[in-house]
């Protein structure tokens, strides 16, 4: 009888943990329609360039050919190879369809717009 109660208690605790993990999962953030090239104030563009420089984005996201921040650089890690992603404003292949909230979540939590972890390095 006592083992039965312990077993039921264990199952309930595991159920609560599973429910909490499911509730805390990262939800997908909606795509946005990116503004045109003239849709950004000059001071915001300047601030963005400064953040790219300070953050060292080019060290991983700029291919050896030097063509922008289009990614494709293979980085070997103890966990396997990581291929850097395209962080250009292209809405199809880059992050152009990401909202500000999606970008902030990627920078702070290492989770992309669709709710997946960016890399095993986070």
mmCIF file with all atom_site columns, C-alpha atoms in Angstrom:
data_model
loop_
_atom_site.group_PDB
_atom_site.id
_atom_site.type_symbol
_atom_site.label_atom_id
_atom_site.label_alt_id
_atom_site.label_comp_id
_atom_site.label_asym_id
_atom_site.label_entity_id
_atom_site.label_seq_id
_atom_site.pdbx_PDB_ins_code
_atom_site.Cartn_x
_atom_site.Cartn_y
_atom_site.Cartn_z
_atom_site.occupancy
_atom_site.B_iso_or_equiv
_atom_site.pdbx_formal_charge
_atom_site.auth_seq_id
_atom_site.auth_comp_id
_atom_site.auth_asym_id
_atom_site.auth_atom_id
_atom_site.pdbx_PDB_model_num
ATOM 1   C CA . UNK A 1 1   ? 0.000  0.000  0.000   1.00 0.00 ? 1   UNK A CA 1
ATOM 2   C CA . UNK A 1 2   ? 2.776  2.404  0.955   1.00 0.00 ? 2   UNK A CA 1
ATOM 3   C CA . UNK A 1 3   ? 4.662  1.645  -2.283  1.00 0.00 ? 3   UNK A CA 1
ATOM 4   C CA . UNK A 1 4   ? 1.526  2.366  -4.264  1.00 0.00 ? 4   UNK A CA 1
ATOM 5   C CA . UNK A 1 5   ? 1.199  5.826  -2.680  1.00 0.00 ? 5   UNK A CA 1
ATOM 6   C CA . UNK A 1 6   ? 4.890  6.529  -3.314  1.00 0.00 ? 6   UNK A CA 1
ATOM 7   C CA . UNK A 1 7   ? 4.515  5.447  -6.931  1.00 0.00 ? 7   UNK A CA 1
ATOM 8   C CA . UNK A 1 8   ? 1.417  7.616  -7.438  1.00 0.00 ? 8   UNK A CA 1
ATOM 9   C CA . UNK A 1 9   ? 3.172  10.549 -5.760  1.00 0.00 ? 9   UNK A CA 1
ATOM 10  C CA . UNK A 1 10  ? 6.194  10.126 -8.031  1.00 0.00 ? 10  UNK A CA 1
ATOM 11  C CA . UNK A 1 11  ? 3.981  10.026 -11.113 1.00 0.00 ? 11  UNK A CA 1
ATOM 12  C CA . UNK A 1 12  ? 2.186  13.194 -9.972  1.00 0.00 ? 12  UNK A CA 1
ATOM 13  C CA . UNK A 1 13  ? 5.475  15.030 -9.359  1.00 0.00 ? 13  UNK A CA 1
ATOM 14  C CA . UNK A 1 14  ? 6.769  13.992 -12.784 1.00 0.00 ? 14  UNK A CA 1
ATOM 15  C CA . UNK A 1 15  ? 3.496  15.139 -14.333 1.00 0.00 ? 15  UNK A CA 1
ATOM 16  C CA . UNK A 1 16  ? 3.782  18.553 -12.690 1.00 0.00 ? 16  UNK A CA 1
ATOM 17  C CA . UNK A 1 17  ? 7.387  18.890 -13.890 1.00 0.00 ? 17  UNK A CA 1
ATOM 18  C CA . UNK A 1 18  ? 6.391  17.908 -17.436 1.00 0.00 ? 18  UNK A CA 1
ATOM 19  C CA . UNK A 1 19  ? 3.484  20.378 -17.422 1.00 0.00 ? 19  UNK A CA 1
ATOM 20  C CA . UNK A 1 20  ? 5.770  23.170 -16.191 1.00 0.00 ? 20  UNK A CA 1
ATOM 21  C CA . UNK A 1 21  ? 8.358  22.393 -18.877 1.00 0.00 ? 21  UNK A CA 1
ATOM 22  C CA . UNK A 1 22  ? 5.652  22.407 -21.570 1.00 0.00 ? 22  UNK A CA 1
ATOM 23  C CA . UNK A 1 23  ? 4.264  25.739 -20.318 1.00 0.00 ? 23  UNK A CA 1
ATOM 24  C CA . UNK A 1 24  ? 7.719  27.342 -20.330 1.00 0.00 ? 24  UNK A CA 1
ATOM 25  C CA . UNK A 1 25  ? 8.606  26.299 -23.888 1.00 0.00 ? 25  UNK A CA 1
ATOM 26  C CA . UNK A 1 26  ? 9.531  29.058 -26.309 1.00 0.00 ? 26  UNK A CA 1
ATOM 27  C CA . UNK A 1 27  ? 6.634  30.048 -28.507 1.00 0.00 ? 27  UNK A CA 1
ATOM 28  C CA . UNK A 1 28  ? 6.992  31.047 -32.148 1.00 0.00 ? 28  UNK A CA 1
ATOM 29  C CA . UNK A 1 29  ? 6.984  34.787 -32.801 1.00 0.00 ? 29  UNK A CA 1
ATOM 30  C CA . UNK A 1 30  ? 5.144  36.033 -35.872 1.00 0.00 ? 30  UNK A CA 1
ATOM 31  C CA . UNK A 1 31  ? 6.983  37.239 -38.946 1.00 0.00 ? 31  UNK A CA 1
ATOM 32  C CA . UNK A 1 32  ? 6.770  40.894 -39.832 1.00 0.00 ? 32  UNK A CA 1
ATOM 33  C CA . UNK A 1 33  ? 6.663  42.644 -43.163 1.00 0.00 ? 33  UNK A CA 1
ATOM 34  C CA . UNK A 1 34  ? 10.036 44.335 -43.242 1.00 0.00 ? 34  UNK A CA 1
ATOM 35  C CA . UNK A 1 35  ? 10.096 48.050 -43.929 1.00 0.00 ? 35  UNK A CA 1
ATOM 36  C CA . UNK A 1 36  ? 11.742 49.223 -47.127 1.00 0.00 ? 36  UNK A CA 1
ATOM 37  C CA . UNK A 1 37  ? 15.351 50.430 -47.170 1.00 0.00 ? 37  UNK A CA 1
ATOM 38  C CA . UNK A 1 38  ? 14.215 53.982 -46.426 1.00 0.00 ? 38  UNK A CA 1
ATOM 39  C CA . UNK A 1 39  ? 12.080 52.836 -43.495 1.00 0.00 ? 39  UNK A CA 1
ATOM 40  C CA . UNK A 1 40  ? 14.808 53.248 -40.901 1.00 0.00 ? 40  UNK A CA 1
ATOM 41  C CA . UNK A 1 41  ? 15.964 56.507 -39.395 1.00 0.00 ? 41  UNK A CA 1
ATOM 42  C CA . UNK A 1 42  ? 19.628 57.321 -40.017 1.00 0.00 ? 42  UNK A CA 1
ATOM 43  C CA . UNK A 1 43  ? 20.384 57.333 -36.284 1.00 0.00 ? 43  UNK A CA 1
ATOM 44  C CA . UNK A 1 44  ? 18.981 53.784 -35.921 1.00 0.00 ? 44  UNK A CA 1
ATOM 45  C CA . UNK A 1 45  ? 21.114 52.547 -38.817 1.00 0.00 ? 45  UNK A CA 1
ATOM 46  C CA . UNK A 1 46  ? 24.158 54.156 -37.197 1.00 0.00 ? 46  UNK A CA 1
ATOM 47  C CA . UNK A 1 47  ? 23.279 52.516 -33.870 1.00 0.00 ? 47  UNK A CA 1
ATOM 48  C CA . UNK A 1 48  ? 22.880 49.143 -35.605 1.00 0.00 ? 48  UNK A CA 1
ATOM 49  C CA . UNK A 1 49  ? 26.315 49.426 -37.205 1.00 0.00 ? 49  UNK A CA 1
ATOM 50  C CA . UNK A 1 50  ? 27.758 50.288 -33.803 1.00 0.00 ? 50  UNK A CA 1
ATOM 51  C CA . UNK A 1 51  ? 26.092 47.238 -32.196 1.00 0.00 ? 51  UNK A CA 1
ATOM 52  C CA . UNK A 1 52  ? 27.421 44.953 -34.959 1.00 0.00 ? 52  UNK A CA 1
ATOM 53  C CA . UNK A 1 53  ? 30.911 46.305 -34.322 1.00 0.00 ? 53  UNK A CA 1
ATOM 54  C CA . UNK A 1 54  ? 30.709 46.086 -30.524 1.00 0.00 ? 54  UNK A CA 1
ATOM 55  C CA . UNK A 1 55  ? 29.122 42.626 -30.630 1.00 0.00 ? 55  UNK A CA 1
ATOM 56  C CA . UNK A 1 56  ? 31.785 41.241 -32.955 1.00 0.00 ? 56  UNK A CA 1
ATOM 57  C CA . UNK A 1 57  ? 29.108 39.823 -35.254 1.00 0.00 ? 57  UNK A CA 1
ATOM 58  C CA . UNK A 1 58  ? 31.436 39.735 -38.276 1.00 0.00 ? 58  UNK A CA 1
ATOM 59  C CA . UNK A 1 59  ? 33.842 37.328 -36.578 1.00 0.00 ? 59  UNK A CA 1
ATOM 60  C CA . UNK A 1 60  ? 31.277 34.530 -36.968 1.00 0.00 ? 60  UNK A CA 1
ATOM 61  C CA . UNK A 1 61  ? 28.690 35.759 -39.468 1.00 0.00 ? 61  UNK A CA 1
ATOM 62  C CA . UNK A 1 62  ? 30.943 37.241 -42.168 1.00 0.00 ? 62  UNK A CA 1
ATOM 63  C CA . UNK A 1 63  ? 32.138 34.582 -44.610 1.00 0.00 ? 63  UNK A CA 1
ATOM 64  C CA . UNK A 1 64  ? 35.779 34.464 -45.630 1.00 0.00 ? 64  UNK A CA 1
ATOM 65  C CA . UNK A 1 65  ? 34.806 36.104 -48.934 1.00 0.00 ? 65  UNK A CA 1
ATOM 66  C CA . UNK A 1 66  ? 33.812 39.176 -46.920 1.00 0.00 ? 66  UNK A CA 1
ATOM 67  C CA . UNK A 1 67  ? 30.301 39.422 -48.405 1.00 0.00 ? 67  UNK A CA 1
ATOM 68  C CA . UNK A 1 68  ? 28.309 41.074 -45.610 1.00 0.00 ? 68  UNK A CA 1
ATOM 69  C CA . UNK A 1 69  ? 26.954 39.040 -42.712 1.00 0.00 ? 69  UNK A CA 1
ATOM 70  C CA . UNK A 1 70  ? 25.574 36.195 -44.823 1.00 0.00 ? 70  UNK A CA 1
ATOM 71  C CA . UNK A 1 71  ? 26.996 33.442 -42.613 1.00 0.00 ? 71  UNK A CA 1
ATOM 72  C CA . UNK A 1 72  ? 28.150 30.050 -43.804 1.00 0.00 ? 72  UNK A CA 1
ATOM 73  C CA . UNK A 1 73  ? 31.330 30.011 -41.719 1.00 0.00 ? 73  UNK A CA 1
ATOM 74  C CA . UNK A 1 74  ? 32.004 26.552 -40.294 1.00 0.00 ? 74  UNK A CA 1
ATOM 75  C CA . UNK A 1 75  ? 33.152 26.622 -36.669 1.00 0.00 ? 75  UNK A CA 1
ATOM 76  C CA . UNK A 1 76  ? 34.481 23.425 -35.121 1.00 0.00 ? 76  UNK A CA 1
ATOM 77  C CA . UNK A 1 77  ? 33.537 22.903 -31.465 1.00 0.00 ? 77  UNK A CA 1
ATOM 78  C CA . UNK A 1 78  ? 33.940 19.994 -29.039 1.00 0.00 ? 78  UNK A CA 1
ATOM 79  C CA . UNK A 1 79  ? 30.221 19.319 -29.660 1.00 0.00 ? 79  UNK A CA 1
ATOM 80  C CA . UNK A 1 80  ? 30.515 19.227 -33.447 1.00 0.00 ? 80  UNK A CA 1
ATOM 81  C CA . UNK A 1 81  ? 30.536 21.770 -36.244 1.00 0.00 ? 81  UNK A CA 1
ATOM 82  C CA . UNK A 1 82  ? 28.398 24.892 -36.045 1.00 0.00 ? 82  UNK A CA 1
ATOM 83  C CA . UNK A 1 83  ? 27.610 26.791 -39.240 1.00 0.00 ? 83  UNK A CA 1
ATOM 84  C CA . UNK A 1 84  ? 27.028 30.509 -38.737 1.00 0.00 ? 84  UNK A CA 1
ATOM 85  C CA . UNK A 1 85  ? 23.706 31.823 -39.986 1.00 0.00 ? 85  UNK A CA 1
ATOM 86  C CA . UNK A 1 86  ? 22.743 34.645 -42.296 1.00 0.00 ? 86  UNK A CA 1
ATOM 87  C CA . UNK A 1 87  ? 21.924 37.777 -40.293 1.00 0.00 ? 87  UNK A CA 1
ATOM 88  C CA . UNK A 1 88  ? 21.420 40.088 -43.257 1.00 0.00 ? 88  UNK A CA 1
ATOM 89  C CA . UNK A 1 89  ? 18.109 41.971 -43.576 1.00 0.00 ? 89  UNK A CA 1
ATOM 90  C CA . UNK A 1 90  ? 16.941 39.576 -46.301 1.00 0.00 ? 90  UNK A CA 1
ATOM 91  C CA . UNK A 1 91  ? 13.413 38.426 -45.314 1.00 0.00 ? 91  UNK A CA 1
ATOM 92  C CA . UNK A 1 92  ? 13.784 34.942 -46.846 1.00 0.00 ? 92  UNK A CA 1
ATOM 93  C CA . UNK A 1 93  ? 17.340 33.884 -46.005 1.00 0.00 ? 93  UNK A CA 1
ATOM 94  C CA . UNK A 1 94  ? 18.278 36.332 -43.241 1.00 0.00 ? 94  UNK A CA 1
ATOM 95  C CA . UNK A 1 95  ? 16.531 37.973 -40.310 1.00 0.00 ? 95  UNK A CA 1
ATOM 96  C CA . UNK A 1 96  ? 14.615 40.605 -42.274 1.00 0.00 ? 96  UNK A CA 1
ATOM 97  C CA . UNK A 1 97  ? 11.237 39.133 -41.278 1.00 0.00 ? 97  UNK A CA 1
ATOM 98  C CA . UNK A 1 98  ? 12.109 39.116 -37.572 1.00 0.00 ? 98  UNK A CA 1
ATOM 99  C CA . UNK A 1 99  ? 10.408 41.564 -35.247 1.00 0.00 ? 99  UNK A CA 1
ATOM 100 C CA . UNK A 1 100 ? 12.370 43.537 -32.697 1.00 0.00 ? 100 UNK A CA 1
ATOM 101 C CA . UNK A 1 101 ? 11.058 41.150 -30.024 1.00 0.00 ? 101 UNK A CA 1
ATOM 102 C CA . UNK A 1 102 ? 12.392 38.149 -31.984 1.00 0.00 ? 102 UNK A CA 1
ATOM 103 C CA . UNK A 1 103 ? 15.813 39.767 -32.360 1.00 0.00 ? 103 UNK A CA 1
ATOM 104 C CA . UNK A 1 104 ? 15.980 40.673 -28.673 1.00 0.00 ? 104 UNK A CA 1
ATOM 105 C CA . UNK A 1 105 ? 15.027 37.108 -27.684 1.00 0.00 ? 105 UNK A CA 1
ATOM 106 C CA . UNK A 1 106 ? 17.762 35.742 -29.957 1.00 0.00 ? 106 UNK A CA 1
ATOM 107 C CA . UNK A 1 107 ? 20.360 38.022 -28.389 1.00 0.00 ? 107 UNK A CA 1
ATOM 108 C CA . UNK A 1 108 ? 19.298 37.534 -24.780 1.00 0.00 ? 108 UNK A CA 1
ATOM 109 C CA . UNK A 1 109 ? 18.048 33.947 -24.708 1.00 0.00 ? 109 UNK A CA 1
ATOM 110 C CA . UNK A 1 110 ? 19.683 32.283 -27.718 1.00 0.00 ? 110 UNK A CA 1
ATOM 111 C CA . UNK A 1 111 ? 16.291 31.298 -29.156 1.00 0.00 ? 111 UNK A CA 1
ATOM 112 C CA . UNK A 1 112 ? 15.268 32.074 -32.739 1.00 0.00 ? 112 UNK A CA 1
ATOM 113 C CA . UNK A 1 113 ? 11.971 33.448 -34.039 1.00 0.00 ? 113 UNK A CA 1
ATOM 114 C CA . UNK A 1 114 ? 10.422 29.985 -34.384 1.00 0.00 ? 114 UNK A CA 1
ATOM 115 C CA . UNK A 1 115 ? 11.260 29.026 -30.786 1.00 0.00 ? 115 UNK A CA 1
ATOM 116 C CA . UNK A 1 116 ? 14.302 26.831 -31.432 1.00 0.00 ? 116 UNK A CA 1
ATOM 117 C CA . UNK A 1 117 ? 17.692 27.262 -29.804 1.00 0.00 ? 117 UNK A CA 1
ATOM 118 C CA . UNK A 1 118 ? 20.145 28.943 -32.128 1.00 0.00 ? 118 UNK A CA 1
ATOM 119 C CA . UNK A 1 119 ? 23.171 26.776 -31.431 1.00 0.00 ? 119 UNK A CA 1
ATOM 120 C CA . UNK A 1 120 ? 24.498 24.370 -28.873 1.00 0.00 ? 120 UNK A CA 1
ATOM 121 C CA . UNK A 1 121 ? 26.888 27.131 -27.769 1.00 0.00 ? 121 UNK A CA 1
ATOM 122 C CA . UNK A 1 122 ? 24.102 28.861 -25.837 1.00 0.00 ? 122 UNK A CA 1
#
